[in-house]
mmCIF file of C-alpha atoms and ligand atoms in Angstrom:
data_model
loop_
_atom_site.group_PDB
_atom_site.id
_atom_site.type_symbol
_atom_site.label_atom_id
_atom_site.label_comp_id
_atom_site.label_asym_id
_atom_site.label_seq_id
_atom_site.Cartn_x
_atom_site.Cartn_y
_atom_site.Cartn_z
ATOM 1 C CA MET Y 270 63.882 287.198 17.881
ATOM 2 C CA THR Y 271 60.717 286.965 15.798
ATOM 3 C CA GLY Y 272 58.936 290.163 14.744
ATOM 4 C CA SER Y 273 56.088 289.695 17.232
ATOM 5 C CA LEU Y 274 58.544 289.161 20.101
ATOM 6 C CA GLN Y 275 60.412 292.303 19.062
ATOM 7 C CA THR Y 276 57.160 294.264 19.176
ATOM 8 C CA ALA Y 277 56.342 292.768 22.588
ATOM 9 C CA ALA Y 278 59.831 293.703 23.809
ATOM 10 C CA ILE Y 279 59.408 297.331 22.757
ATOM 11 C CA GLU Y 280 55.991 297.521 24.458
ATOM 12 C CA ASN Y 281 57.162 295.843 27.665
ATOM 13 C CA ARG Y 282 60.609 297.316 28.132
ATOM 14 C CA ILE Y 283 61.477 298.402 31.667
ATOM 15 C CA SER Y 284 64.255 300.952 31.946
ATOM 16 C CA PRO Y 285 67.357 299.089 33.222
ATOM 17 C CA GLU Y 286 68.166 302.107 35.434
ATOM 18 C CA SER Y 287 64.914 301.510 37.334
ATOM 19 C CA ILE Y 288 65.824 297.896 38.178
ATOM 20 C CA PRO Y 289 67.231 297.883 41.734
ATOM 21 C CA ALA Y 290 70.925 297.084 42.049
ATOM 22 C CA VAL Y 291 73.607 296.518 44.687
ATOM 23 C CA VAL Y 292 76.501 298.946 44.384
ATOM 24 C CA LEU Y 293 79.691 297.035 45.211
ATOM 25 C CA PRO Y 294 82.818 298.488 46.855
ATOM 26 C CA THR Y 295 84.385 298.616 43.352
ATOM 27 C CA GLY Y 296 81.559 300.977 42.318
ATOM 28 C CA ALA Y 297 80.092 298.308 40.012
ATOM 29 C CA ARG Y 298 76.314 297.991 39.834
ATOM 30 C CA LEU Y 299 75.020 294.425 40.273
ATOM 31 C CA PRO Y 300 71.331 294.228 39.201
ATOM 32 C CA LYS Y 301 69.117 292.613 41.808
ATOM 33 C CA ILE Y 302 67.658 290.163 39.308
ATOM 34 C CA GLY Y 303 69.472 287.989 36.799
ATOM 35 C CA LEU Y 304 68.391 285.453 34.195
ATOM 36 C CA GLY Y 305 69.473 281.854 34.895
ATOM 37 C CA THR Y 306 70.729 279.819 31.941
ATOM 38 C CA PHE Y 307 70.929 276.201 33.168
ATOM 39 C CA GLY Y 308 68.476 274.223 31.066
ATOM 40 C CA ASN Y 309 69.976 272.759 27.879
ATOM 41 C CA ASP Y 310 68.546 269.300 28.635
ATOM 42 C CA GLN Y 311 64.967 270.554 28.710
ATOM 43 C CA TYR Y 312 65.160 273.440 26.252
ATOM 44 C CA GLY Y 313 68.369 273.285 24.183
ATOM 45 C CA ALA Y 314 71.031 275.988 23.902
ATOM 46 C CA GLU Y 315 69.262 277.970 21.171
ATOM 47 C CA ARG Y 316 66.117 278.434 23.239
ATOM 48 C CA ILE Y 317 68.131 279.569 26.254
ATOM 49 C CA ALA Y 318 70.011 282.040 24.039
ATOM 50 C CA GLU Y 319 66.675 283.344 22.716
ATOM 51 C CA ALA Y 320 65.563 283.833 26.315
ATOM 52 C CA VAL Y 321 68.743 285.855 26.932
ATOM 53 C CA SER Y 322 68.023 288.027 23.856
ATOM 54 C CA TYR Y 323 64.453 288.640 24.946
ATOM 55 C CA ALA Y 324 65.481 289.348 28.549
ATOM 56 C CA LEU Y 325 68.064 291.923 27.428
ATOM 57 C CA SER Y 326 65.545 293.556 25.111
ATOM 58 C CA ILE Y 327 63.080 294.171 27.963
ATOM 59 C CA GLY Y 328 65.623 295.481 30.465
ATOM 60 C CA TYR Y 329 67.524 292.624 32.136
ATOM 61 C CA ARG Y 330 71.241 293.332 32.359
ATOM 62 C CA HIS Y 331 72.427 290.438 34.560
ATOM 63 C CA ILE Y 332 72.920 286.946 33.067
ATOM 64 C CA ASP Y 333 74.064 283.935 35.127
ATOM 65 C CA CYS Y 334 76.164 281.629 32.923
ATOM 66 C CA ALA Y 335 78.503 278.682 33.495
ATOM 67 C CA SER Y 336 80.761 276.666 31.222
ATOM 68 C CA VAL Y 337 79.123 273.411 32.356
ATOM 69 C CA TYR Y 338 75.691 274.603 31.164
ATOM 70 C CA GLY Y 339 77.016 273.976 27.635
ATOM 71 C CA ASN Y 340 75.458 277.050 26.056
ATOM 72 C CA GLU Y 341 77.981 279.865 26.475
ATOM 73 C CA SER Y 342 78.729 280.033 22.747
ATOM 74 C CA ALA Y 343 75.020 280.368 21.891
ATOM 75 C CA ILE Y 344 74.647 283.011 24.625
ATOM 76 C CA GLY Y 345 77.763 284.766 23.268
ATOM 77 C CA ILE Y 346 75.988 285.287 19.946
ATOM 78 C CA ALA Y 347 72.991 286.762 21.792
ATOM 79 C CA LEU Y 348 75.227 289.086 23.846
ATOM 80 C CA ASN Y 349 77.108 290.231 20.769
ATOM 81 C CA GLU Y 350 73.867 291.004 18.919
ATOM 82 C CA ALA Y 351 72.541 292.919 21.923
ATOM 83 C CA MET Y 352 75.696 295.031 22.011
ATOM 84 C CA LEU Y 353 75.481 295.650 18.259
ATOM 85 C CA ASP Y 354 71.914 296.811 18.935
ATOM 86 C CA GLY Y 355 73.247 299.421 21.361
ATOM 87 C CA ILE Y 356 73.466 297.826 24.811
ATOM 88 C CA ARG Y 357 76.746 299.002 26.323
ATOM 89 C CA ARG Y 358 79.130 296.362 27.703
ATOM 90 C CA GLU Y 359 79.593 298.375 30.912
ATOM 91 C CA ASP Y 360 75.849 298.149 31.590
ATOM 92 C CA LEU Y 361 75.881 294.337 31.512
ATOM 93 C CA TRP Y 362 76.662 292.037 34.425
ATOM 94 C CA ILE Y 363 77.846 288.668 33.099
ATOM 95 C CA THR Y 364 78.731 285.839 35.470
ATOM 96 C CA SER Y 365 80.470 282.618 34.508
ATOM 97 C CA LYS Y 366 81.751 279.716 36.599
ATOM 98 C CA LEU Y 367 84.784 277.452 36.704
ATOM 99 C CA TRP Y 368 83.702 273.822 36.412
ATOM 100 C CA ASN Y 369 84.969 271.148 38.811
ATOM 101 C CA ASP Y 370 87.240 269.441 36.282
ATOM 102 C CA LYS Y 371 89.289 272.645 35.860
ATOM 103 C CA HIS Y 372 90.489 273.274 39.442
ATOM 104 C CA GLU Y 373 94.125 272.399 38.649
ATOM 105 C CA GLU Y 374 96.290 275.535 38.655
ATOM 106 C CA LYS Y 375 97.278 275.233 34.984
ATOM 107 C CA GLU Y 376 93.653 274.734 33.864
ATOM 108 C CA ILE Y 377 92.019 277.793 35.429
ATOM 109 C CA ILE Y 378 93.164 280.709 33.267
ATOM 110 C CA PRO Y 379 92.548 278.745 30.017
ATOM 111 C CA ALA Y 380 89.079 277.759 31.318
ATOM 112 C CA CYS Y 381 88.206 281.398 31.936
ATOM 113 C CA GLU Y 382 89.616 282.398 28.550
ATOM 114 C CA LYS Y 383 87.415 279.733 26.916
ATOM 115 C CA SER Y 384 84.307 281.142 28.604
ATOM 116 C CA LEU Y 385 85.317 284.648 27.487
ATOM 117 C CA LYS Y 386 85.809 283.471 23.916
ATOM 118 C CA ASP Y 387 82.481 281.611 23.886
ATOM 119 C CA LEU Y 388 80.646 284.548 25.426
ATOM 120 C CA GLN Y 389 82.427 286.936 22.976
ATOM 121 C CA LEU Y 390 83.583 289.151 25.838
ATOM 122 C CA ASP Y 391 86.871 290.771 26.913
ATOM 123 C CA TYR Y 392 86.124 290.419 30.597
ATOM 124 C CA LEU Y 393 83.626 288.849 32.993
ATOM 125 C CA ASP Y 394 81.924 290.834 35.725
ATOM 126 C CA LEU Y 395 81.985 287.825 38.029
ATOM 127 C CA TYR Y 396 83.781 284.478 37.963
ATOM 128 C CA LEU Y 397 82.761 281.845 40.495
ATOM 129 C CA ILE Y 398 84.210 278.537 41.582
ATOM 130 C CA HIS Y 399 81.081 276.519 40.801
ATOM 131 C CA TRP Y 400 81.600 273.879 43.540
ATOM 132 C CA PRO Y 401 84.272 273.716 46.243
ATOM 133 C CA PHE Y 402 85.320 270.223 45.095
ATOM 134 C CA PRO Y 403 87.331 269.098 42.065
ATOM 135 C CA ASN Y 404 84.912 266.169 41.718
ATOM 136 C CA PHE Y 405 82.918 265.739 38.558
ATOM 137 C CA HIS Y 406 80.776 263.233 36.773
ATOM 138 C CA ALA Y 407 80.071 262.247 33.203
ATOM 139 C CA LYS Y 408 77.139 264.108 31.655
ATOM 140 C CA GLY Y 409 73.762 262.525 32.294
ATOM 141 C CA VAL Y 410 74.894 259.973 34.910
ATOM 142 C CA ASP Y 411 72.510 258.750 37.600
ATOM 143 C CA VAL Y 412 72.682 260.545 40.991
ATOM 144 C CA SER Y 413 73.947 257.331 42.571
ATOM 145 C CA SER Y 414 77.066 257.188 40.359
ATOM 146 C CA ARG Y 415 80.412 258.080 42.019
ATOM 147 C CA ASP Y 416 83.635 259.456 40.591
ATOM 148 C CA PRO Y 417 86.387 257.108 41.882
ATOM 149 C CA ASN Y 418 88.810 260.087 42.074
ATOM 150 C CA ALA Y 419 86.424 262.296 44.044
ATOM 151 C CA ARG Y 420 87.824 263.903 47.212
ATOM 152 C CA PRO Y 421 86.341 265.882 50.092
ATOM 153 C CA TYR Y 422 87.090 269.602 50.523
ATOM 154 C CA ILE Y 423 90.817 270.247 50.855
ATOM 155 C CA HIS Y 424 91.375 273.885 51.782
ATOM 156 C CA GLU Y 425 94.977 274.003 50.606
ATOM 157 C CA ASN Y 426 93.851 272.922 47.138
ATOM 158 C CA TYR Y 427 90.891 275.313 47.106
ATOM 159 C CA MET Y 428 93.276 278.186 47.901
ATOM 160 C CA LYS Y 429 95.507 277.203 44.974
ATOM 161 C CA THR Y 430 92.448 277.517 42.744
ATOM 162 C CA TRP Y 431 91.429 280.787 44.433
ATOM 163 C CA ARG Y 432 94.914 282.293 43.839
ATOM 164 C CA GLN Y 433 94.395 281.761 40.097
ATOM 165 C CA LEU Y 434 91.048 283.559 40.304
ATOM 166 C CA GLU Y 435 92.854 286.421 42.057
ATOM 167 C CA LYS Y 436 95.331 286.376 39.174
ATOM 168 C CA LEU Y 437 92.447 286.667 36.693
ATOM 169 C CA VAL Y 438 91.368 289.865 38.471
ATOM 170 C CA LYS Y 439 94.917 291.232 38.286
ATOM 171 C CA MET Y 440 95.071 290.319 34.572
ATOM 172 C CA GLY Y 441 91.861 292.315 33.997
ATOM 173 C CA LEU Y 442 89.973 289.303 32.631
ATOM 174 C CA VAL Y 443 87.566 289.268 35.564
ATOM 175 C CA LYS Y 444 86.220 292.216 37.591
ATOM 176 C CA HIS Y 445 85.007 290.302 40.674
ATOM 177 C CA ILE Y 446 85.385 286.786 42.024
ATOM 178 C CA GLY Y 447 83.145 284.683 44.202
ATOM 179 C CA THR Y 448 82.098 281.269 45.395
ATOM 180 C CA SER Y 449 79.168 278.930 44.968
ATOM 181 C CA ASN Y 450 77.777 276.062 47.024
ATOM 182 C CA MET Y 451 80.016 276.968 49.977
ATOM 183 C CA THR Y 452 79.311 276.477 53.688
ATOM 184 C CA ILE Y 453 80.118 278.676 56.693
ATOM 185 C CA PRO Y 454 83.218 276.725 57.825
ATOM 186 C CA LYS Y 455 84.649 276.707 54.310
ATOM 187 C CA LEU Y 456 83.959 280.426 53.842
ATOM 188 C CA LYS Y 457 85.618 281.257 57.182
ATOM 189 C CA LEU Y 458 88.846 279.672 55.939
ATOM 190 C CA LEU Y 459 88.600 281.458 52.601
ATOM 191 C CA LEU Y 460 87.996 284.828 54.267
ATOM 192 C CA ARG Y 461 91.013 284.195 56.495
ATOM 193 C CA ASP Y 462 93.314 283.418 53.552
ATOM 194 C CA ALA Y 463 92.004 285.372 50.546
ATOM 195 C CA GLU Y 464 93.949 288.335 49.246
ATOM 196 C CA ILE Y 465 90.929 289.327 47.133
ATOM 197 C CA ARG Y 466 87.706 288.614 49.004
ATOM 198 C CA PRO Y 467 84.695 286.907 47.405
ATOM 199 C CA VAL Y 468 82.086 289.571 46.571
ATOM 200 C CA THR Y 469 79.286 287.036 46.220
ATOM 201 C CA ASN Y 470 78.361 283.480 47.127
ATOM 202 C CA GLU Y 471 75.809 281.736 44.905
ATOM 203 C CA LEU Y 472 73.642 279.333 46.884
ATOM 204 C CA GLU Y 473 70.259 277.640 46.743
ATOM 205 C CA LEU Y 474 67.640 279.989 48.240
ATOM 206 C CA HIS Y 475 63.845 279.851 47.956
ATOM 207 C CA PRO Y 476 60.991 280.049 50.488
ATOM 208 C CA HIS Y 477 61.230 276.324 51.234
ATOM 209 C CA PHE Y 478 65.024 276.545 51.657
ATOM 210 C CA GLN Y 479 65.920 279.818 53.331
ATOM 211 C CA GLN Y 480 69.300 278.821 54.863
ATOM 212 C CA PRO Y 481 69.079 281.576 57.528
ATOM 213 C CA ASP Y 482 72.459 280.886 59.172
ATOM 214 C CA LEU Y 483 74.410 280.953 55.936
ATOM 215 C CA PHE Y 484 72.372 283.905 54.626
ATOM 216 C CA ASN Y 485 73.128 285.931 57.797
ATOM 217 C CA PHE Y 486 76.799 284.933 57.697
ATOM 218 C CA LEU Y 487 77.057 286.267 54.138
ATOM 219 C CA VAL Y 488 75.297 289.528 54.913
ATOM 220 C CA ASN Y 489 77.390 290.075 58.066
ATOM 221 C CA ASN Y 490 80.557 289.509 56.040
ATOM 222 C CA LYS Y 491 79.452 291.806 53.197
ATOM 223 C CA ILE Y 492 79.247 288.930 50.710
ATOM 224 C CA VAL Y 493 76.250 289.372 48.408
ATOM 225 C CA PRO Y 494 74.004 286.261 48.383
ATOM 226 C CA ILE Y 495 72.944 285.257 44.865
ATOM 227 C CA GLY Y 496 70.050 282.832 45.180
ATOM 228 C CA PHE Y 497 69.702 280.014 42.677
ATOM 229 C CA SER Y 498 66.510 278.021 42.038
ATOM 230 C CA PRO Y 499 64.562 280.999 43.492
ATOM 231 C CA ILE Y 500 61.188 279.553 42.419
ATOM 232 C CA GLY Y 501 62.061 276.079 43.681
ATOM 233 C CA SER Y 502 63.076 274.848 40.225
ATOM 234 C CA PRO Y 503 59.606 273.456 39.380
ATOM 235 C CA CYS Y 504 60.693 272.013 36.014
ATOM 236 C CA ARG Y 505 63.970 270.408 37.127
ATOM 237 C CA PRO Y 506 64.804 267.020 35.624
ATOM 238 C CA GLU Y 507 63.369 263.854 37.181
ATOM 239 C CA ARG Y 508 66.814 262.755 38.420
ATOM 240 C CA ASP Y 509 66.914 265.806 40.738
ATOM 241 C CA ARG Y 510 63.603 264.973 42.442
ATOM 242 C CA THR Y 511 63.005 262.978 45.618
ATOM 243 C CA PRO Y 512 59.663 261.960 47.158
ATOM 244 C CA GLN Y 513 60.366 264.270 50.141
ATOM 245 C CA ASP Y 514 60.707 267.435 48.002
ATOM 246 C CA THR Y 515 58.150 270.153 48.653
ATOM 247 C CA VAL Y 516 56.853 272.695 46.125
ATOM 248 C CA ASP Y 517 57.287 276.403 46.901
ATOM 249 C CA ILE Y 518 54.756 277.651 44.347
ATOM 250 C CA GLU Y 519 52.051 275.388 45.849
ATOM 251 C CA ASP Y 520 52.686 276.524 49.434
ATOM 252 C CA PRO Y 521 49.408 277.902 50.884
ATOM 253 C CA VAL Y 522 51.168 280.995 52.282
ATOM 254 C CA ILE Y 523 52.727 281.829 48.890
ATOM 255 C CA VAL Y 524 49.522 281.037 46.987
ATOM 256 C CA ALA Y 525 47.440 283.288 49.268
ATOM 257 C CA ILE Y 526 49.861 286.209 48.898
ATOM 258 C CA ALA Y 527 49.937 285.699 45.115
ATOM 259 C CA GLY Y 528 46.149 285.853 45.060
ATOM 260 C CA ARG Y 529 46.146 289.180 46.928
ATOM 261 C CA HIS Y 530 48.732 290.651 44.503
ATOM 262 C CA HIS Y 531 47.093 289.075 41.405
ATOM 263 C CA VAL Y 532 50.378 287.478 40.336
ATOM 264 C CA HIS Y 533 51.725 283.944 39.871
ATOM 265 C CA PRO Y 534 53.237 282.427 43.059
ATOM 266 C CA ALA Y 535 56.620 282.482 41.247
ATOM 267 C CA VAL Y 536 56.478 286.280 41.307
ATOM 268 C CA VAL Y 537 55.954 286.216 45.079
ATOM 269 C CA CYS Y 538 59.119 284.102 45.392
ATOM 270 C CA ILE Y 539 61.049 286.715 43.389
ATOM 271 C CA LYS Y 540 59.702 289.646 45.395
ATOM 272 C CA TRP Y 541 60.448 287.875 48.680
ATOM 273 C CA ALA Y 542 64.029 287.145 47.560
ATOM 274 C CA ILE Y 543 64.791 290.735 46.590
ATOM 275 C CA GLN Y 544 63.174 292.265 49.668
ATOM 276 C CA ARG Y 545 65.011 289.812 51.934
ATOM 277 C CA GLY Y 546 68.343 290.866 50.419
ATOM 278 C CA GLN Y 547 69.381 288.108 48.036
ATOM 279 C CA ILE Y 548 69.636 288.358 44.255
ATOM 280 C CA PRO Y 549 67.400 285.823 42.491
ATOM 281 C CA ILE Y 550 68.456 284.416 39.114
ATOM 282 C CA PRO Y 551 65.294 282.686 37.841
ATOM 283 C CA LEU Y 552 65.428 280.745 34.597
ATOM 284 C CA SER Y 553 62.626 281.019 32.150
ATOM 285 C CA VAL Y 554 62.394 280.488 28.402
ATOM 286 C CA THR Y 555 58.848 281.879 28.277
ATOM 287 C CA PRO Y 556 58.641 285.601 27.396
ATOM 288 C CA SER Y 557 55.616 286.298 29.643
ATOM 289 C CA LYS Y 558 57.385 284.703 32.644
ATOM 290 C CA ILE Y 559 60.689 286.452 31.918
ATOM 291 C CA LEU Y 560 58.759 289.716 31.893
ATOM 292 C CA ALA Y 561 56.725 288.900 35.025
ATOM 293 C CA ASN Y 562 59.933 288.236 36.959
ATOM 294 C CA LEU Y 563 61.460 291.539 35.862
ATOM 295 C CA LYS Y 564 58.278 293.432 36.713
ATOM 296 C CA ALA Y 565 58.412 291.878 40.192
ATOM 297 C CA THR Y 566 61.430 294.098 40.910
ATOM 298 C CA VAL Y 567 59.594 297.368 40.259
ATOM 299 C CA SER Y 568 55.944 296.670 41.189
ATOM 300 C CA ALA Y 569 54.262 296.933 44.615
ATOM 301 C CA PRO Y 570 56.409 295.233 47.278
ATOM 302 C CA LEU Y 571 55.226 292.573 49.717
ATOM 303 C CA SER Y 572 54.070 293.990 53.040
ATOM 304 C CA ALA Y 573 56.087 293.495 56.231
ATOM 305 C CA THR Y 574 53.409 291.000 57.333
ATOM 306 C CA GLU Y 575 53.710 289.041 54.083
ATOM 307 C CA MET Y 576 57.506 288.997 54.418
ATOM 308 C CA ARG Y 577 57.138 287.675 57.989
ATOM 309 C CA GLN Y 578 54.651 285.019 56.830
ATOM 310 C CA ILE Y 579 57.058 283.741 54.181
ATOM 311 C CA GLY Y 580 59.999 283.986 56.583
ATOM 312 C CA GLY Y 581 58.002 281.773 58.962
ATOM 313 C CA ILE Y 582 57.487 278.931 56.467
ATOM 314 C CA ASP Y 583 59.022 275.998 58.272
ATOM 315 C CA ARG Y 584 60.535 273.903 55.465
ATOM 316 C CA ASN Y 585 64.087 272.825 54.828
ATOM 317 C CA CYS Y 586 63.969 271.382 51.335
ATOM 318 C CA ARG Y 587 67.370 271.365 49.626
ATOM 319 C CA LEU Y 588 66.769 270.517 45.959
ATOM 320 C CA VAL Y 589 70.349 270.531 44.641
ATOM 321 C CA LYS Y 590 71.916 267.946 46.939
ATOM 322 C CA GLY Y 591 75.090 267.333 44.919
ATOM 323 C CA GLN Y 592 75.194 263.543 45.398
ATOM 324 C CA VAL Y 593 77.315 263.045 42.282
ATOM 325 C CA PHE Y 594 80.197 264.947 43.925
ATOM 326 C CA LEU Y 595 80.509 262.542 46.863
ATOM 327 C CA TRP Y 596 83.761 260.716 47.467
ATOM 328 C CA LYS Y 597 84.480 257.098 48.374
ATOM 329 C CA GLY Y 598 83.671 256.513 52.032
ATOM 330 C CA SER Y 599 81.255 259.441 52.371
ATOM 331 C CA ARG Y 600 77.978 258.694 54.153
ATOM 332 C CA GLY Y 601 75.515 260.638 52.045
ATOM 333 C CA TRP Y 602 74.861 264.006 50.420
ATOM 334 C CA GLU Y 603 74.748 265.723 53.836
ATOM 335 C CA ASP Y 604 78.555 265.292 53.943
ATOM 336 C CA LEU Y 605 78.884 267.964 51.251
ATOM 337 C CA TRP Y 606 77.196 270.593 53.402
ATOM 338 C CA ASP Y 607 79.073 270.514 56.770
ATOM 339 C CA LEU Y 608 75.799 270.378 58.707
ATOM 340 C CA ASP Y 609 77.487 270.099 62.119
ATOM 341 C CA GLY Y 610 79.479 273.299 61.492
ATOM 342 C CA LYS Y 611 82.732 271.475 60.731
ATOM 343 C CA ILE Y 612 84.194 270.563 57.355
ATOM 344 C CA THR Y 613 83.409 266.894 56.780
ATOM 345 C CA PRO Y 614 86.715 264.997 56.540
ATOM 346 C CA ALA Y 615 87.461 262.031 54.271
HETATM 347 N N1 LIG A 1482 75.527 277.740 41.250
HETATM 348 C C1 LIG A 1482 74.880 276.597 41.126
HETATM 349 O O1 LIG A 1482 75.376 275.519 41.521
HETATM 350 C C2 LIG A 1482 73.510 276.584 40.522
HETATM 351 C C3 LIG A 1482 72.675 275.474 40.705
HETATM 352 C C4 LIG A 1482 71.391 275.503 40.131
HETATM 353 C C5 LIG A 1482 70.974 276.608 39.399
HETATM 354 N N2 LIG A 1482 71.811 277.677 39.211
HETATM 355 C C6 LIG A 1482 71.386 278.882 38.437
HETATM 356 O O2 LIG A 1482 70.109 279.289 38.903
HETATM 357 C C7 LIG A 1482 69.209 279.415 37.796
HETATM 358 C C8 LIG A 1482 67.766 279.220 38.222
HETATM 359 O O3 LIG A 1482 67.568 277.999 38.890
HETATM 360 P P1 LIG A 1482 66.616 276.848 38.324
HETATM 361 O O4 LIG A 1482 66.586 276.939 36.843
HETATM 362 O O5 LIG A 1482 67.047 275.590 38.970
HETATM 363 O O6 LIG A 1482 65.194 277.135 38.966
HETATM 364 P P2 LIG A 1482 64.108 278.306 39.078
HETATM 365 O O7 LIG A 1482 64.620 279.553 38.469
HETATM 366 O O8 LIG A 1482 63.682 278.299 40.494
HETATM 367 O O9 LIG A 1482 62.912 277.711 38.237
HETATM 368 C C9 LIG A 1482 62.899 277.746 36.837
HETATM 369 C C10 LIG A 1482 61.532 277.284 36.346
HETATM 370 O O10 LIG A 1482 60.533 278.164 36.864
HETATM 371 C C11 LIG A 1482 59.641 278.528 35.837
HETATM 372 N N3 LIG A 1482 59.299 279.965 35.998
HETATM 373 C C12 LIG A 1482 60.151 281.007 35.953
HETATM 374 N N4 LIG A 1482 59.486 282.165 36.122
HETATM 375 C C13 LIG A 1482 58.194 281.844 36.268
HETATM 376 C C14 LIG A 1482 57.022 282.610 36.429
HETATM 377 N N5 LIG A 1482 57.053 283.940 36.520
HETATM 378 N N6 LIG A 1482 55.829 281.943 36.523
HETATM 379 C C15 LIG A 1482 55.783 280.600 36.452
HETATM 380 N N7 LIG A 1482 56.867 279.822 36.287
HETATM 381 C C16 LIG A 1482 58.058 280.444 36.190
HETATM 382 C C17 LIG A 1482 60.374 278.342 34.532
HETATM 383 O O11 LIG A 1482 59.421 277.988 33.564
HETATM 384 P P3 LIG A 1482 59.625 277.915 31.968
HETATM 385 O O12 LIG A 1482 60.833 277.066 31.790
HETATM 386 O O13 LIG A 1482 58.393 277.263 31.500
HETATM 387 O O14 LIG A 1482 59.823 279.249 31.419
HETATM 388 C C18 LIG A 1482 61.418 277.295 34.842
HETATM 389 O O15 LIG A 1482 60.991 276.015 34.459
HETATM 390 C C19 LIG A 1482 69.746 278.370 36.816
HETATM 391 O O16 LIG A 1482 69.220 278.524 35.527
HETATM 392 C C20 LIG A 1482 71.238 278.614 36.935
HETATM 393 O O17 LIG A 1482 71.619 279.753 36.188
HETATM 394 C C21 LIG A 1482 73.054 277.693 39.790
#
């Protein structure tokens, strides 16, 4: 960090103990805000790692990583420096994720070990299966490209992968395990068959995509919802945009509430997420925004009326559709999301 950023960090630091957290059945404390780290294409790994350093210096303790983001080794340097500067490992919450090309039983433990090595850690607080499919695509391909070997969800195979995650817990390499981009029917099968339950599911959640059924299912089953793209991913790459997409931070309800609180609409999205009961993991590489998002967790909450107004926004805008994971014969991206309540077959 530059000298002026270091000075800003000292002036702006919020005590990590004052940041709200979920206390899990293991006794672990999961901070109710994390920093996202998916953004190499726009910002490069070094800039994301700098954002991690700045975030830790002002009081963040939860960082959402993934091997596929391509920046775990840069983030590892930032984490190591933060610990040399006095942040205790046990006060950090570090998530990583198993990428789709590593679902084979023999690949999983080495994949986790690689993330640990890159992140310069002895254990992860949370390891997620990034997507419930072993399907993957070459970096940078168009959303219309298809992997010829792609398959739909096969529960038997998912459980083989899950068993290896359970093994990682038993080996002490991972404290908690969880899922990402799952649906209710898939989670029901996992809950039926898991020896170690998922503590979290990471899913897309923002005011224009509230997923109430899945959100309620998670809460009722004591699975903590971690909400990705909490601001509606306003700077996502062009390939992830469609003409139908709507913009959360331009929504008149959000803009009006932001005006009353004298904050950016993004901050309203963060407050809404935390008060609703999900954990937002906004990405930013801009110190003032990183700070604004952290402050959102400790400043004046939204009123019950404001929460109701946002809850009543009638949009259903999924941004991360996952088209590149579709298999031969599938009809469209909706097939990934089991919209009729049943797992879409081949
Ligand atoms: N599990 C999964 O499959 C999955 C999928 C997608 C994302 N994720 C995770 O979720 C994280 C966040 O999602 P995301 O990056 O798609 O979207 P996001 O957090 O909704 O949006 C990020 C954008 O919002 C801007 N922003 C952040 N705080 C702001 C503020 N206070 N005021 C104004 N603008 C603000 C940032 O601007 P600047 O860049 O200018 O700072 C950044 O461009 C990812 O980084 C990743 O860790 C997980």
